[in-house]
Amino acid sequence: MSQINKIVYTGKTHTTGGRHDGASRSDDGRLDIQLSTPGSTGTGTNPEQLFAAGWSACFIGAMGKAALGMQVTLPKDLAVDTEVDLGLGDAGYLLRARLNVSMPGVDRTVAKAIVDTAHQTCPYSKATRGNIEVTLNLA
């Protein structure tokens, strides 16, 4: 396992109630959300949606670094649509993810190289590697 030599940022939240009508708030107040069970009629979001949003944002940052290293300008309409499945397997509840990347106007071979590099460097990708099934799709 890799070790952290320097902490860049620490996200802090306080959560009560879990995914069943719970709430989560960050220490700086920028995140203040209600939680609900996936597929329910509750008014809040769920951990899978939050994980998908965080991974998408982080992955776009990693793509930016990869593109910079390749001297490629990413399009303004770059997007990552991340899907996180919550399912059941022999080991109980499991996650599976798909990152659907759209880079209009970027040569497909270059775009694939950017996505592959980002997947090697994104902290979320590193954290999930070997732990859950991940599929990268390039639109």
CSV table of N, CA and C in Angstrom, one decimal:
chain,number,residue,atom,x,y,z
A,1,MET,N,0.8,-1.2,0.0
A,1,MET,CA,0.0,0.0,0.0
A,1,MET,C,0.9,1.2,0.0
A,2,SER,N,0.5,2.2,-0.8
A,2,SER,CA,1.3,3.5,-0.9
A,2,SER,C,1.0,4.3,0.4
A,3,GLN,N,2.0,5.1,0.8
A,3,GLN,CA,1.9,5.9,2.0
A,3,GLN,C,1.8,7.4,1.6
A,4,ILE,N,1.0,8.2,2.3
A,4,ILE,CA,1.0,9.6,2.1
A,4,ILE,C,2.2,10.3,2.7
A,5,ASN,N,2.9,11.1,2.0
A,5,ASN,CA,4.0,11.8,2.5
A,5,ASN,C,3.6,13.3,2.9
A,6,LYS,N,2.6,13.8,2.3
A,6,LYS,CA,2.1,15.2,2.6
A,6,LYS,C,0.6,15.2,2.3
A,7,ILE,N,-0.1,15.6,3.3
A,7,ILE,CA,-1.6,15.8,3.2
A,7,ILE,C,-1.9,17.1,2.5
A,8,VAL,N,-2.6,17.0,1.4
A,8,VAL,CA,-3.0,18.2,0.6
A,8,VAL,C,-4.3,18.8,1.1
A,9,TYR,N,-5.2,17.9,1.5
A,9,TYR,CA,-6.5,18.4,1.9
A,9,TYR,C,-7.2,17.2,2.7
A,10,THR,N,-8.0,17.6,3.7
A,10,THR,CA,-8.8,16.6,4.4
A,10,THR,C,-10.3,17.0,4.4
A,11,GLY,N,-11.1,16.2,3.8
A,11,GLY,CA,-12.6,16.5,3.8
A,11,GLY,C,-13.1,15.9,5.0
A,12,LYS,N,-14.0,16.7,5.7
A,12,LYS,CA,-14.6,16.3,7.0
A,12,LYS,C,-16.1,16.4,6.9
A,13,THR,N,-16.8,15.3,7.3
A,13,THR,CA,-18.2,15.4,7.3
A,13,THR,C,-18.7,14.8,8.6
A,14,HIS,N,-19.9,15.2,9.0
A,14,HIS,CA,-20.6,14.6,10.1
A,14,HIS,C,-21.9,14.0,9.6
A,15,THR,N,-22.1,12.7,9.7
A,15,THR,CA,-23.3,12.1,9.2
A,15,THR,C,-24.1,11.4,10.3
A,16,THR,N,-25.4,11.5,10.2
A,16,THR,CA,-26.3,10.9,11.2
A,16,THR,C,-27.4,10.1,10.4
A,17,GLY,N,-27.8,9.0,10.9
A,17,GLY,CA,-28.9,8.3,10.3
A,17,GLY,C,-28.6,7.4,9.1
A,18,GLY,N,-27.4,7.6,8.5
A,18,GLY,CA,-27.0,6.7,7.4
A,18,GLY,C,-27.9,7.0,6.2
A,19,ARG,N,-28.0,5.9,5.3
A,19,ARG,CA,-28.8,6.1,4.1
A,19,ARG,C,-30.3,6.0,4.3
A,20,HIS,N,-30.7,5.8,5.5
A,20,HIS,CA,-32.1,5.7,5.8
A,20,HIS,C,-32.6,7.1,6.4
A,21,ASP,N,-32.9,8.0,5.6
A,21,ASP,CA,-33.4,9.3,6.1
A,21,ASP,C,-32.4,10.0,7.0
A,22,GLY,N,-31.1,9.9,6.6
A,22,GLY,CA,-30.0,10.5,7.4
A,22,GLY,C,-29.7,11.9,6.8
A,23,ALA,N,-28.6,12.5,7.3
A,23,ALA,CA,-28.1,13.8,6.9
A,23,ALA,C,-26.6,13.8,7.0
A,24,SER,N,-26.0,14.6,6.1
A,24,SER,CA,-24.5,14.7,6.2
A,24,SER,C,-24.2,16.2,5.9
A,25,ARG,N,-23.2,16.7,6.7
A,25,ARG,CA,-22.8,18.1,6.6
A,25,ARG,C,-21.3,18.1,6.8
A,26,SER,N,-20.7,19.0,5.9
A,26,SER,CA,-19.3,19.1,6.0
A,26,SER,C,-19.0,20.1,7.1
A,27,ASP,N,-17.7,20.1,7.6
A,27,ASP,CA,-17.3,21.0,8.7
A,27,ASP,C,-17.4,22.4,8.3
A,28,ASP,N,-17.2,22.7,7.0
A,28,ASP,CA,-17.3,24.1,6.5
A,28,ASP,C,-18.7,24.6,6.1
A,29,GLY,N,-19.6,23.6,6.1
A,29,GLY,CA,-21.0,24.0,5.8
A,29,GLY,C,-21.3,24.0,4.3
A,30,ARG,N,-20.3,23.7,3.4
A,30,ARG,CA,-20.6,23.8,2.0
A,30,ARG,C,-21.4,22.6,1.5
A,31,LEU,N,-21.3,21.5,2.2
A,31,LEU,CA,-22.1,20.3,1.9
A,31,LEU,C,-23.1,20.2,3.0
A,32,ASP,N,-24.4,20.2,2.7
A,32,ASP,CA,-25.4,20.0,3.7
A,32,ASP,C,-26.6,19.3,3.0
A,33,ILE,N,-26.6,18.0,3.2
A,33,ILE,CA,-27.5,17.2,2.4
A,33,ILE,C,-28.3,16.2,3.2
A,34,GLN,N,-29.5,15.9,2.7
A,34,GLN,CA,-30.3,14.8,3.3
A,34,GLN,C,-30.0,13.5,2.5
A,35,LEU,N,-30.1,12.4,3.2
A,35,LEU,CA,-29.8,11.1,2.6
A,35,LEU,C,-31.0,10.2,2.6
A,36,SER,N,-31.1,9.4,1.6
A,36,SER,CA,-32.2,8.5,1.5
A,36,SER,C,-31.8,7.2,0.9
A,37,THR,N,-32.5,6.1,1.0
A,37,THR,CA,-32.2,4.8,0.5
A,37,THR,C,-32.3,4.9,-1.1
A,38,PRO,N,-31.4,4.3,-1.8
A,38,PRO,CA,-31.5,4.3,-3.3
A,38,PRO,C,-32.8,3.7,-3.7
A,39,GLY,N,-33.4,4.4,-4.7
A,39,GLY,CA,-34.7,3.9,-5.3
A,39,GLY,C,-35.9,4.3,-4.4
A,40,SER,N,-35.7,4.9,-3.3
A,40,SER,CA,-36.8,5.2,-2.4
A,40,SER,C,-37.4,6.6,-2.9
A,41,THR,N,-38.5,7.0,-2.3
A,41,THR,CA,-39.1,8.3,-2.6
A,41,THR,C,-38.6,9.4,-1.6
A,42,GLY,N,-37.6,9.0,-0.8
A,42,GLY,CA,-37.0,10.0,0.1
A,42,GLY,C,-36.5,11.2,-0.7
A,43,THR,N,-36.3,12.3,0.0
A,43,THR,CA,-35.9,13.6,-0.6
A,43,THR,C,-34.4,13.8,-0.8
A,44,GLY,N,-33.6,12.9,-0.2
A,44,GLY,CA,-32.2,13.1,-0.2
A,44,GLY,C,-31.5,12.2,-1.3
A,45,THR,N,-30.2,12.4,-1.3
A,45,THR,CA,-29.4,11.6,-2.2
A,45,THR,C,-28.9,10.4,-1.5
A,46,ASN,N,-28.0,9.6,-2.1
A,46,ASN,CA,-27.6,8.4,-1.5
A,46,ASN,C,-26.0,8.2,-1.7
A,47,PRO,N,-25.4,7.4,-0.9
A,47,PRO,CA,-24.0,7.3,-1.0
A,47,PRO,C,-23.4,6.9,-2.4
A,48,GLU,N,-24.2,6.1,-3.1
A,48,GLU,CA,-23.7,5.8,-4.5
A,48,GLU,C,-23.7,7.0,-5.4
A,49,GLN,N,-24.7,7.9,-5.3
A,49,GLN,CA,-24.7,9.1,-6.1
A,49,GLN,C,-23.5,10.0,-5.7
A,50,LEU,N,-23.3,10.1,-4.4
A,50,LEU,CA,-22.2,11.0,-3.9
A,50,LEU,C,-20.8,10.4,-4.4
A,51,PHE,N,-20.7,9.1,-4.3
A,51,PHE,CA,-19.4,8.5,-4.7
A,51,PHE,C,-19.2,8.7,-6.2
A,52,ALA,N,-20.3,8.6,-7.0
A,52,ALA,CA,-20.2,8.8,-8.5
A,52,ALA,C,-19.8,10.2,-8.8
A,53,ALA,N,-20.4,11.2,-8.1
A,53,ALA,CA,-20.1,12.6,-8.3
A,53,ALA,C,-18.7,12.9,-7.9
A,54,GLY,N,-18.2,12.4,-6.8
A,54,GLY,CA,-16.8,12.7,-6.4
A,54,GLY,C,-15.8,12.1,-7.3
A,55,TRP,N,-16.1,10.8,-7.7
A,55,TRP,CA,-15.2,10.1,-8.7
A,55,TRP,C,-15.1,10.9,-10.0
A,56,SER,N,-16.3,11.3,-10.5
A,56,SER,CA,-16.3,12.0,-11.8
A,56,SER,C,-15.5,13.3,-11.7
A,57,ALA,N,-15.7,14.1,-10.7
A,57,ALA,CA,-14.9,15.3,-10.5
A,57,ALA,C,-13.4,15.1,-10.4
A,58,CYS,N,-13.0,14.1,-9.6
A,58,CYS,CA,-11.6,13.7,-9.5
A,58,CYS,C,-11.1,13.2,-10.8
A,59,PHE,N,-11.8,12.4,-11.5
A,59,PHE,CA,-11.4,11.9,-12.8
A,59,PHE,C,-11.1,12.9,-13.8
A,60,ILE,N,-12.0,13.9,-13.8
A,60,ILE,CA,-11.8,15.1,-14.8
A,60,ILE,C,-10.5,15.8,-14.4
A,61,GLY,N,-10.2,16.0,-13.1
A,61,GLY,CA,-9.0,16.6,-12.7
A,61,GLY,C,-7.8,15.8,-13.2
A,62,ALA,N,-7.9,14.5,-13.1
A,62,ALA,CA,-6.8,13.6,-13.5
A,62,ALA,C,-6.6,13.6,-15.0
A,63,MET,N,-7.7,13.8,-15.7
A,63,MET,CA,-7.7,13.9,-17.2
A,63,MET,C,-7.0,15.2,-17.6
A,64,GLY,N,-7.3,16.2,-16.8
A,64,GLY,CA,-6.6,17.5,-17.1
A,64,GLY,C,-5.1,17.4,-17.0
A,65,LYS,N,-4.7,16.8,-15.9
A,65,LYS,CA,-3.2,16.6,-15.7
A,65,LYS,C,-2.6,15.7,-16.8
A,66,ALA,N,-3.3,14.7,-17.2
A,66,ALA,CA,-2.8,13.8,-18.3
A,66,ALA,C,-2.7,14.6,-19.6
A,67,ALA,N,-3.8,15.4,-19.9
A,67,ALA,CA,-3.8,16.1,-21.1
A,67,ALA,C,-2.7,17.2,-21.2
A,68,LEU,N,-2.5,17.8,-20.0
A,68,LEU,CA,-1.4,18.8,-19.9
A,68,LEU,C,0.0,18.1,-20.3
A,69,GLY,N,0.2,17.0,-19.7
A,69,GLY,CA,1.4,16.3,-20.0
A,69,GLY,C,1.6,15.8,-21.4
A,70,MET,N,0.5,15.7,-22.1
A,70,MET,CA,0.5,15.3,-23.5
A,70,MET,C,0.3,16.5,-24.4
A,71,GLN,N,0.3,17.7,-23.8
A,71,GLN,CA,0.1,18.9,-24.6
A,71,GLN,C,-1.2,18.9,-25.4
A,72,VAL,N,-2.2,18.5,-24.8
A,72,VAL,CA,-3.5,18.4,-25.5
A,72,VAL,C,-4.5,19.3,-24.7
A,73,THR,N,-5.3,20.1,-25.4
A,73,THR,CA,-6.3,21.0,-24.8
A,73,THR,C,-7.6,20.2,-24.8
A,74,LEU,N,-8.1,20.1,-23.6
A,74,LEU,CA,-9.4,19.4,-23.4
A,74,LEU,C,-10.5,20.3,-23.8
A,75,PRO,N,-11.6,19.7,-24.4
A,75,PRO,CA,-12.7,20.6,-24.8
A,75,PRO,C,-13.5,21.1,-23.6
A,76,LYS,N,-14.1,22.2,-23.7
A,76,LYS,CA,-14.9,22.8,-22.6
A,76,LYS,C,-16.1,21.9,-22.3
A,77,ASP,N,-16.6,21.2,-23.2
A,77,ASP,CA,-17.8,20.3,-23.0
A,77,ASP,C,-17.4,18.9,-22.6
A,78,LEU,N,-16.2,18.7,-22.1
A,78,LEU,CA,-15.7,17.4,-21.6
A,78,LEU,C,-16.7,17.0,-20.5
A,79,ALA,N,-17.0,15.7,-20.4
A,79,ALA,CA,-17.9,15.3,-19.4
A,79,ALA,C,-17.6,13.8,-19.0
A,80,VAL,N,-17.9,13.5,-17.7
A,80,VAL,CA,-17.8,12.1,-17.3
A,80,VAL,C,-19.1,11.8,-16.6
A,81,ASP,N,-19.8,10.8,-17.1
A,81,ASP,CA,-21.0,10.3,-16.5
A,81,ASP,C,-20.7,9.0,-15.8
A,82,THR,N,-20.7,9.1,-14.5
A,82,THR,CA,-20.3,7.9,-13.7
A,82,THR,C,-21.5,7.2,-13.2
A,83,GLU,N,-21.6,5.9,-13.3
A,83,GLU,CA,-22.7,5.1,-12.8
A,83,GLU,C,-22.1,4.1,-11.8
A,84,VAL,N,-22.6,4.1,-10.6
A,84,VAL,CA,-22.2,3.2,-9.5
A,84,VAL,C,-23.4,2.3,-9.1
A,85,ASP,N,-23.1,1.0,-9.4
A,85,ASP,CA,-24.2,0.0,-9.0
A,85,ASP,C,-23.9,-0.5,-7.6
A,86,LEU,N,-25.0,-0.6,-6.9
A,86,LEU,CA,-25.0,-1.3,-5.6
A,86,LEU,C,-25.7,-2.6,-5.8
A,87,GLY,N,-25.0,-3.7,-5.6
A,87,GLY,CA,-25.5,-5.0,-5.9
A,87,GLY,C,-25.2,-6.0,-4.8
A,88,LEU,N,-25.7,-7.2,-5.0
A,88,LEU,CA,-25.5,-8.3,-4.0
A,88,LEU,C,-24.7,-9.4,-4.7
A,89,GLY,N,-23.7,-9.9,-4.0
A,89,GLY,CA,-22.9,-11.0,-4.5
A,89,GLY,C,-22.7,-12.1,-3.4
A,90,ASP,N,-21.9,-13.0,-3.6
A,90,ASP,CA,-21.7,-14.1,-2.6
A,90,ASP,C,-21.1,-13.5,-1.3
A,91,ALA,N,-20.4,-12.3,-1.5
A,91,ALA,CA,-19.8,-11.7,-0.3
A,91,ALA,C,-20.7,-10.6,0.3
A,92,GLY,N,-21.9,-10.5,-0.1
A,92,GLY,CA,-22.8,-9.5,0.4
A,92,GLY,C,-22.9,-8.3,-0.5
A,93,TYR,N,-23.1,-7.1,0.0
A,93,TYR,CA,-23.3,-6.0,-0.9
A,93,TYR,C,-21.9,-5.6,-1.5
A,94,LEU,N,-22.0,-5.2,-2.8
A,94,LEU,CA,-20.8,-4.9,-3.6
A,94,LEU,C,-21.1,-3.7,-4.5
A,95,LEU,N,-20.1,-3.0,-4.9
A,95,LEU,CA,-20.2,-1.9,-5.8
A,95,LEU,C,-19.6,-2.3,-7.2
A,96,ARG,N,-20.1,-1.7,-8.2
A,96,ARG,CA,-19.5,-1.8,-9.6
A,96,ARG,C,-19.7,-0.4,-10.2
A,97,ALA,N,-18.7,-0.1,-11.1
A,97,ALA,CA,-18.8,1.3,-11.6
A,97,ALA,C,-18.5,1.3,-13.1
A,98,ARG,N,-19.1,2.3,-13.8
A,98,ARG,CA,-18.8,2.6,-15.2
A,98,ARG,C,-18.5,4.1,-15.3
A,99,LEU,N,-17.4,4.5,-15.9
A,99,LEU,CA,-17.1,5.9,-16.2
A,99,LEU,C,-17.2,6.1,-17.7
A,100,ASN,N,-18.2,6.9,-18.0
A,100,ASN,CA,-18.5,7.1,-19.4
A,100,ASN,C,-18.0,8.5,-19.8
A,101,VAL,N,-17.0,8.5,-20.6
A,101,VAL,CA,-16.2,9.8,-20.8
A,101,VAL,C,-16.5,10.3,-22.2
A,102,SER,N,-16.8,11.6,-22.3
A,102,SER,CA,-17.1,12.3,-23.5
A,102,SER,C,-16.1,13.4,-23.7
A,103,MET,N,-15.3,13.3,-24.8
A,103,MET,CA,-14.3,14.4,-25.1
A,103,MET,C,-14.5,14.8,-26.6
A,104,PRO,N,-15.5,15.5,-26.9
A,104,PRO,CA,-15.8,15.9,-28.3
A,104,PRO,C,-14.7,16.6,-28.9
A,105,GLY,N,-14.3,16.3,-30.1
A,105,GLY,CA,-13.3,16.9,-30.9
A,105,GLY,C,-11.9,16.4,-30.6
A,106,VAL,N,-11.7,15.5,-29.7
A,106,VAL,CA,-10.4,15.0,-29.4
A,106,VAL,C,-10.2,13.7,-30.1
A,107,ASP,N,-9.2,13.5,-30.9
A,107,ASP,CA,-8.9,12.2,-31.6
A,107,ASP,C,-9.1,11.1,-30.6
A,108,ARG,N,-9.8,10.0,-31.1
A,108,ARG,CA,-10.1,8.9,-30.2
A,108,ARG,C,-8.9,8.2,-29.6
A,109,THR,N,-7.8,8.1,-30.3
A,109,THR,CA,-6.6,7.5,-29.8
A,109,THR,C,-6.0,8.3,-28.7
A,110,VAL,N,-6.0,9.6,-28.9
A,110,VAL,CA,-5.5,10.6,-27.9
A,110,VAL,C,-6.4,10.5,-26.7
A,111,ALA,N,-7.7,10.6,-26.9
A,111,ALA,CA,-8.7,10.6,-25.8
A,111,ALA,C,-8.5,9.3,-25.0
A,112,LYS,N,-8.3,8.2,-25.6
A,112,LYS,CA,-8.2,6.9,-24.9
A,112,LYS,C,-6.9,6.9,-24.0
A,113,ALA,N,-5.8,7.5,-24.6
A,113,ALA,CA,-4.6,7.6,-23.8
A,113,ALA,C,-4.8,8.5,-22.6
A,114,ILE,N,-5.5,9.6,-22.8
A,114,ILE,CA,-5.8,10.5,-21.6
A,114,ILE,C,-6.6,9.8,-20.6
A,115,VAL,N,-7.7,9.0,-21.0
A,115,VAL,CA,-8.5,8.3,-20.1
A,115,VAL,C,-7.7,7.2,-19.3
A,116,ASP,N,-6.9,6.5,-20.1
A,116,ASP,CA,-6.1,5.4,-19.4
A,116,ASP,C,-5.1,6.0,-18.4
A,117,THR,N,-4.5,7.1,-18.8
A,117,THR,CA,-3.5,7.7,-17.9
A,117,THR,C,-4.3,8.3,-16.6
A,118,ALA,N,-5.4,8.9,-16.8
A,118,ALA,CA,-6.2,9.4,-15.7
A,118,ALA,C,-6.6,8.3,-14.8
A,119,HIS,N,-7.0,7.1,-15.3
A,119,HIS,CA,-7.4,6.0,-14.5
A,119,HIS,C,-6.2,5.5,-13.7
A,120,GLN,N,-5.0,5.7,-14.1
A,120,GLN,CA,-3.8,5.2,-13.4
A,120,GLN,C,-3.5,6.2,-12.2
A,121,THR,N,-3.9,7.5,-12.4
A,121,THR,CA,-3.4,8.5,-11.5
A,121,THR,C,-4.6,9.1,-10.6
A,122,CYS,N,-5.8,8.9,-10.9
A,122,CYS,CA,-6.9,9.4,-10.1
A,122,CYS,C,-7.0,8.7,-8.8
A,123,PRO,N,-7.0,9.4,-7.7
A,123,PRO,CA,-7.1,8.8,-6.4
A,123,PRO,C,-8.3,7.8,-6.2
A,124,TYR,N,-9.4,8.2,-6.7
A,124,TYR,CA,-10.6,7.3,-6.6
A,124,TYR,C,-10.4,6.0,-7.4
A,125,SER,N,-9.8,6.1,-8.6
A,125,SER,CA,-9.4,4.9,-9.4
A,125,SER,C,-8.4,4.0,-8.7
A,126,LYS,N,-7.5,4.7,-8.0
A,126,LYS,CA,-6.5,3.9,-7.3
A,126,LYS,C,-7.1,3.2,-6.1
A,127,ALA,N,-8.0,3.9,-5.4
A,127,ALA,CA,-8.7,3.3,-4.2
A,127,ALA,C,-9.6,2.1,-4.6
A,128,THR,N,-10.1,2.1,-5.8
A,128,THR,CA,-11.1,1.1,-6.1
A,128,THR,C,-10.4,-0.1,-6.9
A,129,ARG,N,-9.2,0.2,-7.4
A,129,ARG,CA,-8.5,-0.8,-8.2
A,129,ARG,C,-8.3,-2.1,-7.5
A,130,GLY,N,-8.8,-3.2,-8.1
A,130,GLY,CA,-8.7,-4.5,-7.6
A,130,GLY,C,-9.8,-4.8,-6.5
A,131,ASN,N,-10.6,-3.8,-6.2
A,131,ASN,CA,-11.6,-4.0,-5.2
A,131,ASN,C,-13.0,-4.1,-5.8
A,132,ILE,N,-13.3,-3.4,-6.9
A,132,ILE,CA,-14.6,-3.4,-7.6
A,132,ILE,C,-14.3,-3.5,-9.1
A,133,GLU,N,-15.4,-3.9,-9.8
A,133,GLU,CA,-15.3,-4.0,-11.2
A,133,GLU,C,-15.5,-2.6,-11.7
A,134,VAL,N,-14.6,-2.1,-12.6
A,134,VAL,CA,-14.7,-0.8,-13.2
A,134,VAL,C,-14.6,-0.9,-14.7
A,135,THR,N,-15.5,-0.2,-15.4
A,135,THR,CA,-15.4,-0.2,-16.9
A,135,THR,C,-15.3,1.3,-17.3
A,136,LEU,N,-14.3,1.5,-18.2
A,136,LEU,CA,-14.1,2.8,-18.8
A,136,LEU,C,-14.7,2.8,-20.2
A,137,ASN,N,-15.6,3.7,-20.5
A,137,ASN,CA,-16.2,3.8,-21.8
A,137,ASN,C,-15.9,5.2,-22.4
A,138,LEU,N,-15.5,5.2,-23.6
A,138,LEU,CA,-15.2,6.5,-24.3
A,138,LEU,C,-16.2,6.7,-25.4
A,139,ALA,N,-17.0,7.8,-25.3
A,139,ALA,CA,-18.1,8.1,-26.2
A,139,ALA,C,-17.5,8.6,-27.5
